[in-house]
Amino acid sequence: MYSDKEITAFIKSAPILQDIIDAKVVTWINPELTPFDDAPKFSLGLKDMEEAEQLWIRFAPFFMKAFPETIESHGILESPLREIPNMKAVLESSHGNFEGRLFLKCDNELPIAGSIKARGGFFEIIKYAETLALDAGLLKHDDDYSKLLSPVFREFFSRHKIGVASTGNLGLGIGIMSATLGFKITVYVSADAKQWKKELLREKGVIVVEFEGDFSEAILAGRQQTLMDPNAHFVDDEDSEDLFIGYTSGALRIAEQLKAQHITVDADHPLLVYSPCGVGGSPGGIAFGLKQLYGDHVHCFFIEPTHSPGVLTGLVTGEMSKISVQDIGLDNQTEADGLAVGRPSNFATKISKHLISGILTVEDDELFKLLAQLKDSENIFLEPSATAGLIGPQRIQASEYAKTHHLNMENATHIVWATGGLLVPEYQREAFYDKGSRLLKSV
Ligand SMILES: *Cc1c(COP(=O)(O)O)cnc(C)c1O
C-alpha cells in the first residue's frame, strides 16, 4: 500500500497521474522511449524469436491432427492482415480525417483459442510439453509431433499438472491446449470471468476454480496452490518469459504479411501499431518483436481502459509491477475481458519501458461503439477489448508525437491489433452489438 504522501509525490513528478486517478481519458507519450540502438540489451533477442518459430513449425503436424481447422494453413496458427477503408471513413466522419492507411490484424480469427492467447498461451504449453517429452526420452526434434496425441503421451502428460489464473481468455487458451495434450489442468478465474468461458472449459475437462476477487487475487491463489505441488507448472501471466516469447512470433509473421502486401516500413514510411493491453504481455511481446525487425521505424502504442490502466500506472509512477490501480484508488472495473488487470506484468513491463511510444486510455462505452461501427462498416465482429486500438490513429494525430518524431504521416501504415472475438457465442455478440448501437444513437 502507498501513503497519500507518496501518491502526492508521484503526481508532483508526473502530473498526468492526477487525470489517471480521476479515470479521465489520457494520451501518455513515453518520455523514456529510447532510440532502438541505445535501448538496454535484454536477455531476449531475435534469436529467441526465431527459435520460437522453429518450435511452432515442429508442432505443425500436431496442430493439423488435433485441430483439423488448421490443416488449410498447414498447422501454422496465423491470422489475416486486412485493410479496413470503410471503418477508416466511419472514424473520420466522427473524429476528423487522418493520414495513412488503416489495417486490422485479425487475431480475433486465430483458430482454437479465438484470441491473441493462441500465441503466448499455446506457446508456453507446447514448449513445456516438448521439454518434458524430450527430457523423458520420448521425443526427438525431428519426430512427427502428431505422435504427441497418442495414448502413450496422454498417459505421460496426465502425470503432470498445469495451473493458470485468468479473467477468461488466457484460461481458455491454456485450458484447451493443456487438455488436448492430456495435462491435469486447473484454471483459477476471477469473479468477472464470463459464464460461457467457464462452461466451455469444463466441457473440455478443465478444472475451473472460481474466485470472488479480481485477477490479482486469482493469480495469487492460483500460484500458491499450483506451486504446492513440485510436479506442477504455473503459467504466470505476471512474470512469464515463455508467454512473452510466444507473442513475439506475431511480429515475424506480420513482417511477412506486410511484404506480401507491398507495404514498406522505413524512415519515410512509419508503422504505427495499436494494441489493447492487460498485463502488458501480448502488446509487449509484439512491440518487442516489431522493434527487433523495424527499430525506430515502428511506433508501438498500448491502449488500456480508464478504470484499469495497470501498465500506465506502473510506468508513470516508476513503480512498475509493485503498484496496482487499486493503490491509486481505481476500481479495476471494465467490461473489456482480458484488460481488467490492475497490476502489470513484471517481466514485460521492464522491457516495454524503453520500447513503447505511449499508452492511451479509453472508456468502455467507446469500445462498444467501435464494436458496432466495425460490424456495420466491415462486417467484422470483435469482442469489446479487441476494438481498443481503433482509437489510436486519431489520438496520435491530435498529439505532438508525429511532429516531435518527424514522421511522414502521409506514408504511415496504422495497424490496429484486434485481439479476440471468434469464440464469443451468438447471444453475447448480439448483446454487445446492441449496446454499441444504442450508445451510438444516444449521442
Ligand atoms: C489477454 C488479452 C489482451 C491483453 O493481453 P495482455 O498480455 O494481458 O496484455 C487483449 N485483448 C484480449 C482480447 C485479450 O484476451
CSV table of C-alpha atoms and ligand atoms in Angstrom, one decimal:
chain,number,residue,atom,x,y,z
A,1,MET,CA,0.0,0.0,0.0
A,2,TYR,CA,1.1,3.5,-0.7
A,3,SER,CA,0.5,6.5,1.7
A,4,ASP,CA,-1.2,9.7,0.5
A,5,LYS,CA,2.1,11.4,0.8
A,6,GLU,CA,3.7,9.0,-1.6
A,7,ILE,CA,0.9,9.3,-4.2
A,8,THR,CA,1.1,13.1,-3.9
A,9,ALA,CA,4.8,12.9,-4.7
A,10,PHE,CA,4.2,10.7,-7.7
A,11,ILE,CA,1.7,13.3,-9.0
A,12,LYS,CA,4.2,16.0,-8.5
A,13,SER,CA,6.8,14.3,-10.7
A,14,ALA,CA,4.2,13.2,-13.2
A,15,PRO,CA,1.1,15.4,-13.2
A,16,ILE,CA,-0.8,13.2,-15.7
A,17,LEU,CA,-1.2,10.8,-12.8
A,18,GLN,CA,-4.0,13.0,-11.4
A,19,ASP,CA,-6.0,12.5,-14.6
A,20,ILE,CA,-5.3,8.8,-14.5
A,21,ILE,CA,-6.6,8.7,-10.8
A,22,ASP,CA,-9.7,10.6,-11.9
A,23,ALA,CA,-10.3,7.9,-14.6
A,24,LYS,CA,-10.0,10.5,-17.3
A,25,VAL,CA,-9.1,9.6,-20.9
A,26,VAL,CA,-5.4,10.3,-21.3
A,27,THR,CA,-2.8,10.2,-24.0
A,28,TRP,CA,0.6,9.5,-22.5
A,29,ILE,CA,3.7,9.7,-24.6
A,30,ASN,CA,6.6,7.8,-23.1
A,31,PRO,CA,9.4,10.1,-22.1
A,32,GLU,CA,11.7,7.0,-21.7
A,33,LEU,CA,11.4,5.8,-25.2
A,34,THR,CA,14.9,5.1,-26.2
A,35,PRO,CA,16.4,5.0,-29.8
A,36,PHE,CA,16.5,1.3,-30.5
A,37,ASP,CA,20.2,1.1,-30.9
A,38,ASP,CA,20.7,2.7,-27.4
A,39,ALA,CA,18.0,0.7,-25.7
A,40,PRO,CA,19.2,-1.6,-22.9
A,41,LYS,CA,20.1,-5.1,-24.2
A,42,PHE,CA,17.6,-7.5,-22.9
A,43,SER,CA,18.0,-11.2,-22.1
A,44,LEU,CA,16.0,-11.9,-25.3
A,45,GLY,CA,16.6,-11.2,-28.9
A,46,LEU,CA,15.8,-12.1,-32.5
A,47,LYS,CA,17.4,-15.5,-32.0
A,48,ASP,CA,14.8,-16.4,-29.4
A,49,MET,CA,12.0,-15.3,-31.8
A,50,GLU,CA,13.4,-17.5,-34.5
A,51,GLU,CA,13.8,-20.4,-32.1
A,52,ALA,CA,10.2,-19.9,-31.1
A,53,GLU,CA,9.2,-20.0,-34.8
A,54,GLN,CA,11.0,-23.3,-35.2
A,55,LEU,CA,9.1,-24.8,-32.2
A,56,TRP,CA,5.8,-23.7,-33.9
A,57,ILE,CA,6.9,-25.4,-37.1
A,58,ARG,CA,7.8,-28.7,-35.2
A,59,PHE,CA,4.3,-28.7,-33.8
A,60,ALA,CA,2.5,-28.1,-37.1
A,61,PRO,CA,1.7,-31.8,-37.6
A,62,PHE,CA,0.3,-31.9,-34.1
A,63,PHE,CA,-2.0,-29.0,-34.7
A,64,MET,CA,-3.2,-30.4,-38.0
A,65,LYS,CA,-4.1,-33.7,-36.4
A,66,ALA,CA,-5.6,-32.3,-33.2
A,67,PHE,CA,-7.4,-29.3,-34.8
A,68,PRO,CA,-8.4,-30.0,-38.5
A,69,GLU,CA,-9.3,-26.4,-38.9
A,70,THR,CA,-5.6,-25.7,-39.0
A,71,ILE,CA,-5.0,-28.1,-42.0
A,72,GLU,CA,-5.6,-25.3,-44.5
A,73,SER,CA,-2.8,-23.2,-43.0
A,74,HIS,CA,-0.5,-26.3,-42.8
A,75,GLY,CA,-0.7,-26.4,-39.0
A,76,ILE,CA,0.6,-22.8,-38.6
A,77,LEU,CA,-1.7,-20.6,-36.5
A,78,GLU,CA,-1.9,-17.2,-38.1
A,79,SER,CA,-4.5,-14.5,-38.8
A,80,PRO,CA,-5.0,-12.2,-41.8
A,81,LEU,CA,-3.9,-8.6,-42.0
A,82,ARG,CA,-6.8,-6.7,-43.6
A,83,GLU,CA,-7.1,-3.1,-44.8
A,84,ILE,CA,-10.3,-1.6,-43.4
A,85,PRO,CA,-11.1,1.5,-45.5
A,86,ASN,CA,-14.8,1.6,-44.6
A,87,MET,CA,-14.0,1.8,-40.9
A,88,LYS,CA,-11.5,4.5,-41.6
A,89,ALA,CA,-14.2,6.5,-43.3
A,90,VAL,CA,-16.5,6.0,-40.3
A,91,LEU,CA,-13.8,7.1,-37.8
A,92,GLU,CA,-13.1,10.1,-40.0
A,93,SER,CA,-16.7,11.1,-40.2
A,94,SER,CA,-17.0,11.3,-36.4
A,95,HIS,CA,-13.5,12.4,-35.3
A,96,GLY,CA,-11.9,14.0,-38.4
A,97,ASN,CA,-9.6,12.8,-41.1
A,98,PHE,CA,-6.2,11.2,-40.5
A,99,GLU,CA,-3.3,10.4,-42.8
A,100,GLY,CA,-2.1,6.9,-43.7
A,101,ARG,CA,-3.7,3.6,-44.4
A,102,LEU,CA,-5.6,1.7,-41.7
A,103,PHE,CA,-5.3,-2.1,-41.2
A,104,LEU,CA,-6.7,-4.6,-38.8
A,105,LYS,CA,-4.5,-7.5,-37.6
A,106,CYS,CA,-7.3,-10.1,-37.2
A,107,ASP,CA,-6.1,-12.2,-34.2
A,108,ASN,CA,-9.8,-12.4,-33.4
A,109,GLU,CA,-9.8,-15.1,-36.0
A,110,LEU,CA,-6.9,-17.1,-34.6
A,111,PRO,CA,-8.1,-20.7,-34.6
A,112,ILE,CA,-8.9,-22.7,-31.4
A,113,ALA,CA,-8.4,-20.0,-28.8
A,114,GLY,CA,-10.1,-17.2,-30.8
A,115,SER,CA,-7.8,-14.7,-29.3
A,116,ILE,CA,-4.2,-13.5,-29.2
A,117,LYS,CA,-3.7,-16.0,-26.4
A,118,ALA,CA,-3.2,-18.6,-29.1
A,119,ARG,CA,0.2,-17.0,-29.5
A,120,GLY,CA,1.6,-16.7,-25.9
A,121,GLY,CA,-0.6,-19.2,-24.1
A,122,PHE,CA,-0.3,-22.0,-26.6
A,123,PHE,CA,3.4,-21.4,-26.9
A,124,GLU,CA,4.1,-21.8,-23.2
A,125,ILE,CA,2.2,-25.1,-23.1
A,126,ILE,CA,3.7,-26.7,-26.2
A,127,LYS,CA,7.1,-25.7,-25.1
A,128,TYR,CA,6.5,-27.2,-21.7
A,129,ALA,CA,5.2,-30.4,-23.3
A,130,GLU,CA,8.1,-30.6,-25.6
A,131,THR,CA,10.6,-30.1,-22.8
A,132,LEU,CA,9.0,-32.8,-20.7
A,133,ALA,CA,8.9,-35.3,-23.6
A,134,LEU,CA,12.5,-34.6,-24.7
A,135,ASP,CA,13.8,-35.0,-21.2
A,136,ALA,CA,12.0,-38.2,-20.7
A,137,GLY,CA,13.5,-39.6,-24.0
A,138,LEU,CA,10.1,-40.0,-25.5
A,139,LEU,CA,10.6,-37.4,-28.3
A,140,LYS,CA,13.2,-36.2,-30.7
A,141,HIS,CA,13.3,-32.8,-32.5
A,142,ASP,CA,12.9,-34.4,-35.9
A,143,ASP,CA,10.0,-36.7,-34.9
A,144,ASP,CA,6.5,-36.2,-36.4
A,145,TYR,CA,4.9,-34.3,-33.5
A,146,SER,CA,1.4,-35.7,-34.2
A,147,LYS,CA,2.6,-38.6,-32.1
A,148,LEU,CA,2.1,-36.4,-29.0
A,149,LEU,CA,-1.6,-37.2,-29.4
A,150,SER,CA,-1.0,-41.0,-28.9
A,151,PRO,CA,-2.2,-42.8,-25.7
A,152,VAL,CA,1.4,-43.1,-24.5
A,153,PHE,CA,1.9,-39.4,-24.4
A,154,ARG,CA,-1.6,-38.7,-22.9
A,155,GLU,CA,-0.7,-41.0,-20.1
A,156,PHE,CA,2.7,-39.3,-19.7
A,157,PHE,CA,1.3,-35.8,-19.7
A,158,SER,CA,-1.6,-36.8,-17.3
A,159,ARG,CA,1.1,-37.2,-14.6
A,160,HIS,CA,1.8,-33.5,-14.9
A,161,LYS,CA,-0.3,-30.6,-13.6
A,162,ILE,CA,-0.6,-27.1,-15.0
A,163,GLY,CA,-2.3,-24.2,-13.3
A,164,VAL,CA,-3.1,-20.7,-14.7
A,165,ALA,CA,-5.1,-17.7,-13.5
A,166,SER,CA,-7.2,-15.8,-15.9
A,167,THR,CA,-10.0,-13.3,-16.4
A,168,GLY,CA,-11.1,-15.6,-19.2
A,169,ASN,CA,-9.2,-15.7,-22.5
A,170,LEU,CA,-5.8,-16.9,-21.1
A,171,GLY,CA,-7.7,-19.6,-19.3
A,172,LEU,CA,-9.4,-20.6,-22.5
A,173,GLY,CA,-6.1,-20.8,-24.4
A,174,ILE,CA,-4.1,-22.6,-21.8
A,175,GLY,CA,-7.1,-24.8,-20.8
A,176,ILE,CA,-7.9,-26.0,-24.3
A,177,MET,CA,-4.2,-26.7,-25.2
A,178,SER,CA,-3.4,-28.4,-21.9
A,179,ALA,CA,-6.5,-30.6,-22.0
A,180,THR,CA,-5.8,-31.6,-25.6
A,181,LEU,CA,-2.3,-32.9,-24.6
A,182,GLY,CA,-3.8,-34.7,-21.5
A,183,PHE,CA,-2.3,-32.5,-18.7
A,184,LYS,CA,-4.2,-32.1,-15.5
A,185,ILE,CA,-5.2,-28.5,-15.8
A,186,THR,CA,-6.7,-26.1,-13.3
A,187,VAL,CA,-7.8,-22.6,-14.3
A,188,TYR,CA,-8.3,-20.1,-11.5
A,189,VAL,CA,-10.8,-17.5,-12.7
A,190,SER,CA,-11.6,-14.1,-11.3
A,191,ALA,CA,-15.1,-13.0,-10.5
A,192,ASP,CA,-15.5,-11.1,-13.7
A,193,ALA,CA,-14.9,-14.2,-16.0
A,194,LYS,CA,-17.9,-14.8,-18.3
A,195,GLN,CA,-20.1,-17.8,-17.6
A,196,TRP,CA,-19.8,-19.2,-21.2
A,197,LYS,CA,-16.0,-19.3,-20.8
A,198,LYS,CA,-16.2,-21.3,-17.6
A,199,GLU,CA,-18.7,-23.7,-19.2
A,200,LEU,CA,-16.6,-24.2,-22.3
A,201,LEU,CA,-13.6,-25.0,-20.2
A,202,ARG,CA,-15.5,-27.5,-18.0
A,203,GLU,CA,-16.7,-29.2,-21.2
A,204,LYS,CA,-13.1,-29.7,-22.2
A,205,GLY,CA,-12.3,-31.4,-18.9
A,206,VAL,CA,-10.6,-28.4,-17.3
A,207,ILE,CA,-11.0,-27.9,-13.5
A,208,VAL,CA,-12.3,-24.4,-13.0
A,209,VAL,CA,-11.8,-22.7,-9.6
A,210,GLU,CA,-13.7,-19.5,-9.1
A,211,PHE,CA,-12.7,-16.6,-7.0
A,212,GLU,CA,-14.7,-13.7,-5.5
A,213,GLY,CA,-11.9,-11.2,-6.2
A,214,ASP,CA,-10.2,-9.7,-9.2
A,215,PHE,CA,-7.4,-11.1,-11.4
A,216,SER,CA,-4.6,-10.2,-8.9
A,217,GLU,CA,-6.3,-12.3,-6.2
A,218,ALA,CA,-7.0,-15.2,-8.6
A,219,ILE,CA,-3.3,-15.2,-9.7
A,220,LEU,CA,-2.0,-15.1,-6.1
A,221,ALA,CA,-4.2,-18.0,-5.1
A,222,GLY,CA,-3.5,-19.9,-8.3
A,223,ARG,CA,0.2,-19.5,-8.0
A,224,GLN,CA,0.2,-20.7,-4.3
A,225,GLN,CA,-2.0,-23.7,-4.9
A,226,THR,CA,-0.2,-24.8,-8.0
A,227,LEU,CA,3.3,-24.5,-6.6
A,228,MET,CA,2.5,-26.5,-3.6
A,229,ASP,CA,2.9,-29.5,-5.9
A,230,PRO,CA,6.5,-29.7,-7.1
A,231,ASN,CA,5.4,-31.5,-10.2
A,232,ALA,CA,3.2,-28.7,-11.4
A,233,HIS,CA,3.8,-25.9,-13.8
A,234,PHE,CA,2.2,-22.5,-13.2
A,235,VAL,CA,1.7,-20.2,-16.2
A,236,ASP,CA,2.4,-16.9,-14.6
A,237,ASP,CA,0.8,-14.1,-16.5
A,238,GLU,CA,2.5,-11.6,-14.3
A,239,ASP,CA,6.0,-12.9,-14.9
A,240,SER,CA,6.3,-15.4,-17.7
A,241,GLU,CA,9.1,-15.2,-20.3
A,242,ASP,CA,7.7,-18.0,-22.4
A,243,LEU,CA,4.3,-16.3,-22.8
A,244,PHE,CA,6.2,-13.2,-23.9
A,245,ILE,CA,8.3,-15.1,-26.4
A,246,GLY,CA,5.2,-16.7,-27.8
A,247,TYR,CA,3.7,-13.3,-28.5
A,248,THR,CA,6.9,-12.1,-30.3
A,249,SER,CA,6.3,-14.6,-33.2
A,250,GLY,CA,3.4,-12.4,-34.2
A,251,ALA,CA,5.9,-9.8,-35.3
A,252,LEU,CA,7.9,-12.1,-37.6
A,253,ARG,CA,4.7,-13.2,-39.3
A,254,ILE,CA,3.2,-9.7,-39.7
A,255,ALA,CA,6.5,-8.6,-41.3
A,256,GLU,CA,5.9,-11.3,-44.0
A,257,GLN,CA,2.4,-10.2,-44.5
A,258,LEU,CA,3.4,-6.5,-44.9
A,259,LYS,CA,5.9,-7.6,-47.5
A,260,ALA,CA,3.3,-9.7,-49.3
A,261,GLN,CA,1.0,-6.6,-49.5
A,262,HIS,CA,3.9,-4.4,-50.7
A,263,ILE,CA,3.9,-2.2,-47.7
A,264,THR,CA,7.1,-0.5,-46.9
A,265,VAL,CA,8.4,0.3,-43.4
A,266,ASP,CA,11.4,2.6,-43.3
A,267,ALA,CA,12.4,6.1,-42.3
A,268,ASP,CA,10.0,7.6,-44.7
A,269,HIS,CA,7.2,5.1,-44.1
A,270,PRO,CA,6.4,4.8,-40.5
A,271,LEU,CA,4.5,1.9,-39.0
A,272,LEU,CA,2.2,2.6,-36.0
A,273,VAL,CA,0.8,-0.3,-34.1
A,274,TYR,CA,-2.0,0.0,-31.5
A,275,SER,CA,-2.6,-2.9,-29.1
A,276,PRO,CA,-5.1,-3.5,-26.3
A,277,CYS,CA,-3.2,-4.0,-23.0
A,278,GLY,CA,-4.0,-6.1,-19.9
A,279,VAL,CA,-0.9,-7.2,-18.0
A,280,GLY,CA,1.2,-6.0,-21.0
A,281,GLY,CA,2.4,-9.4,-22.1
A,282,SER,CA,0.8,-9.6,-25.5
A,283,PRO,CA,1.3,-6.0,-26.6
A,284,GLY,CA,4.8,-6.0,-25.1
A,285,GLY,CA,5.8,-9.2,-26.9
A,286,ILE,CA,4.6,-7.8,-30.2
A,287,ALA,CA,6.2,-4.5,-29.6
A,288,PHE,CA,9.5,-6.2,-28.7
A,289,GLY,CA,9.3,-8.3,-31.8
A,290,LEU,CA,8.5,-5.5,-34.1
A,291,LYS,CA,11.3,-3.4,-32.7
A,292,GLN,CA,13.8,-6.2,-33.4
A,293,LEU,CA,12.7,-6.0,-37.0
A,294,TYR,CA,12.0,-2.4,-37.7
A,295,GLY,CA,13.8,-0.5,-34.9
A,296,ASP,CA,12.9,3.2,-34.8
A,297,HIS,CA,10.6,2.9,-37.8
A,298,VAL,CA,7.9,1.2,-35.8
A,299,HIS,CA,5.9,3.1,-33.1
A,300,CYS,CA,4.0,0.9,-30.6
A,301,PHE,CA,1.1,2.2,-28.5
A,302,PHE,CA,-0.8,0.3,-25.8
A,303,ILE,CA,-4.5,1.0,-25.0
A,304,GLU,CA,-5.9,0.4,-21.5
A,305,PRO,CA,-9.4,1.1,-20.0
A,306,THR,CA,-9.6,4.2,-17.9
A,307,HIS,CA,-10.6,2.0,-14.9
A,308,SER,CA,-7.8,-0.5,-15.4
A,309,PRO,CA,-4.6,1.3,-16.6
A,310,GLY,CA,-2.2,-1.1,-14.9
A,311,VAL,CA,0.8,-0.8,-17.1
A,312,LEU,CA,0.3,3.0,-17.4
A,313,THR,CA,0.3,3.4,-13.6
A,314,GLY,CA,3.4,1.2,-13.3
A,315,LEU,CA,5.3,3.2,-15.9
A,316,VAL,CA,4.1,6.7,-14.9
A,317,THR,CA,5.0,6.2,-11.2
A,318,GLY,CA,8.1,4.2,-12.0
A,319,GLU,CA,6.9,1.6,-9.5
A,320,MET,CA,6.4,-0.9,-12.3
A,321,SER,CA,4.7,-4.1,-11.1
A,322,LYS,CA,4.8,-3.1,-7.5
A,323,ILE,CA,1.8,-0.8,-7.9
A,324,SER,CA,-1.7,-1.6,-8.8
A,325,VAL,CA,-4.6,0.6,-10.0
A,326,GLN,CA,-6.3,0.0,-6.7
A,327,ASP,CA,-3.4,1.6,-5.0
A,328,ILE,CA,-4.3,4.9,-6.7
A,329,GLY,CA,-8.0,4.5,-5.9
A,330,LEU,CA,-9.3,3.0,-9.2
A,331,ASP,CA,-11.8,0.1,-9.1
A,332,ASN,CA,-10.4,-2.0,-11.9
A,333,GLN,CA,-14.0,-2.5,-13.3
A,334,THR,CA,-14.3,-2.8,-17.0
A,335,GLU,CA,-16.3,-4.9,-19.5
A,336,ALA,CA,-13.2,-5.4,-21.6
A,337,ASP,CA,-12.3,-9.1,-20.8
A,338,GLY,CA,-8.6,-9.5,-20.7
A,339,LEU,CA,-8.0,-5.8,-19.9
A,340,ALA,CA,-9.4,-5.9,-16.4
A,341,VAL,CA,-5.9,-6.2,-14.9
A,342,GLY,CA,-4.9,-3.9,-12.1
A,343,ARG,CA,-1.2,-4.9,-11.9
A,344,PRO,CA,1.2,-5.1,-14.8
A,345,SER,CA,3.5,-8.0,-15.8
A,346,ASN,CA,6.9,-7.7,-14.1
A,347,PHE,CA,8.8,-9.2,-17.0
A,348,ALA,CA,7.0,-7.5,-19.9
A,349,THR,CA,6.8,-4.0,-18.3
A,350,LYS,CA,10.6,-3.8,-17.8
A,351,ILE,CA,11.0,-4.3,-21.5
A,352,SER,CA,8.2,-2.1,-22.6
A,353,LYS,CA,9.5,0.8,-20.5
A,354,HIS,CA,12.1,1.6,-23.2
A,355,LEU,CA,10.4,0.4,-26.3
A,356,ILE,CA,6.8,1.7,-26.4
A,357,SER,CA,5.9,5.1,-27.7
A,358,GLY,CA,3.0,5.7,-25.4
A,359,ILE,CA,-0.2,4.5,-23.7
A,360,LEU,CA,-3.8,5.7,-24.4
A,361,THR,CA,-6.8,5.1,-22.2
A,362,VAL,CA,-10.3,4.5,-23.4
A,363,GLU,CA,-13.8,4.4,-21.8
A,364,ASP,CA,-15.8,1.2,-22.0
A,365,ASP,CA,-18.7,2.9,-23.9
A,366,GLU,CA,-16.3,3.8,-26.7
A,367,LEU,CA,-15.3,0.2,-27.1
A,368,PHE,CA,-18.9,-0.9,-27.6
A,369,LYS,CA,-19.5,1.9,-30.1
A,370,LEU,CA,-16.4,0.9,-32.1
A,371,LEU,CA,-17.6,-2.7,-32.0
A,372,ALA,CA,-20.9,-1.8,-33.6
A,373,GLN,CA,-19.3,0.5,-36.1
A,374,LEU,CA,-16.8,-2.1,-37.2
A,375,LYS,CA,-19.5,-4.7,-37.6
A,376,ASP,CA,-21.6,-2.3,-39.7
A,377,SER,CA,-18.8,-1.0,-41.9
A,378,GLU,CA,-16.6,-4.0,-42.4
A,379,ASN,CA,-18.8,-6.9,-41.2
A,380,ILE,CA,-16.1,-7.9,-38.7
A,381,PHE,CA,-17.0,-8.9,-35.1
A,382,LEU,CA,-14.6,-8.2,-32.3
A,383,GLU,CA,-15.0,-8.6,-28.6
A,384,PRO,CA,-15.1,-5.2,-26.8
A,385,SER,CA,-11.4,-5.2,-25.6
A,386,ALA,CA,-10.2,-6.1,-29.1
A,387,THR,CA,-11.6,-2.8,-30.5
A,388,ALA,CA,-9.5,-0.6,-28.3
A,389,GLY,CA,-6.7,0.0,-30.9
A,390,LEU,CA,-9.2,1.7,-33.2
A,391,ILE,CA,-8.9,4.9,-31.1
A,392,GLY,CA,-5.2,5.1,-31.8
A,393,PRO,CA,-4.6,6.8,-35.2
A,394,GLN,CA,-6.7,9.9,-34.4
A,395,ARG,CA,-5.4,10.2,-30.8
A,396,ILE,CA,-1.9,10.2,-32.1
A,397,GLN,CA,-2.7,12.6,-34.9
A,398,ALA,CA,-4.1,15.0,-32.2
A,399,SER,CA,-0.9,14.7,-30.2
A,400,GLU,CA,2.6,16.1,-30.8
A,401,TYR,CA,4.0,12.7,-31.4
A,402,ALA,CA,4.3,12.7,-35.2
A,403,LYS,CA,5.8,16.2,-35.1
A,404,THR,CA,8.4,15.6,-32.5
A,405,HIS,CA,9.5,12.3,-34.2
A,406,HIS,CA,9.4,13.9,-37.7
A,407,LEU,CA,7.1,11.2,-39.1
A,408,ASN,CA,5.9,11.4,-42.6
A,409,MET,CA,2.3,10.5,-41.8
A,410,GLU,CA,1.2,10.7,-45.4
A,411,ASN,CA,3.0,7.4,-45.8
A,412,ALA,CA,2.0,5.9,-42.5
A,413,THR,CA,0.6,2.4,-42.0
A,414,HIS,CA,-1.6,2.1,-39.0
A,415,ILE,CA,-2.1,-1.4,-37.7
A,416,VAL,CA,-4.9,-1.9,-35.1
A,417,TRP,CA,-4.3,-5.3,-33.3
A,418,ALA,CA,-7.7,-7.0,-32.9
A,419,THR,CA,-7.1,-9.4,-30.1
A,420,GLY,CA,-10.1,-11.6,-29.8
A,421,GLY,CA,-13.7,-12.5,-30.7
A,422,LEU,CA,-14.0,-15.8,-32.5
A,423,LEU,CA,-15.4,-17.9,-29.6
A,424,VAL,CA,-17.9,-15.3,-28.3
A,425,PRO,CA,-21.4,-17.0,-28.5
A,426,GLU,CA,-24.1,-15.5,-30.7
A,427,TYR,CA,-26.3,-14.2,-27.9
A,428,GLN,CA,-23.4,-12.4,-26.4
A,429,ARG,CA,-22.4,-10.9,-29.7
A,430,GLU,CA,-25.9,-9.5,-30.2
A,431,ALA,CA,-25.9,-8.0,-26.7
A,432,PHE,CA,-22.5,-6.3,-27.3
A,433,TYR,CA,-23.6,-5.0,-30.7
A,434,ASP,CA,-27.0,-3.8,-29.4
A,435,LYS,CA,-25.3,-1.9,-26.6
A,436,GLY,CA,-22.9,-0.2,-29.1
A,437,SER,CA,-25.7,0.7,-31.5
A,438,ARG,CA,-27.8,2.2,-28.6
A,439,LEU,CA,-24.8,4.2,-27.5
A,440,LEU,CA,-24.2,5.5,-31.0
A,441,LYS,CA,-27.8,6.6,-31.3
A,442,SER,CA,-27.9,8.3,-28.0
A,443,VAL,CA,-25.3,11.0,-29.0
B,1,LIG,C1,-5.3,-11.0,-23.0
B,1,LIG,C2,-5.9,-10.1,-23.9
B,1,LIG,C3,-5.4,-8.8,-24.1
B,1,LIG,C4,-4.2,-8.3,-23.4
B,1,LIG,O1,-3.1,-9.1,-23.3
B,1,LIG,P1,-2.1,-8.9,-22.0
B,1,LIG,O2,-1.0,-9.9,-22.3
B,1,LIG,O3,-2.9,-9.3,-20.8
B,1,LIG,O4,-1.7,-7.5,-22.0
B,1,LIG,C5,-6.1,-8.0,-25.0
B,1,LIG,N1,-7.2,-8.4,-25.7
B,1,LIG,C6,-7.7,-9.6,-25.5
B,1,LIG,C7,-9.0,-10.0,-26.2
B,1,LIG,C8,-7.1,-10.5,-24.5
B,1,LIG,O5,-7.7,-11.7,-24.3
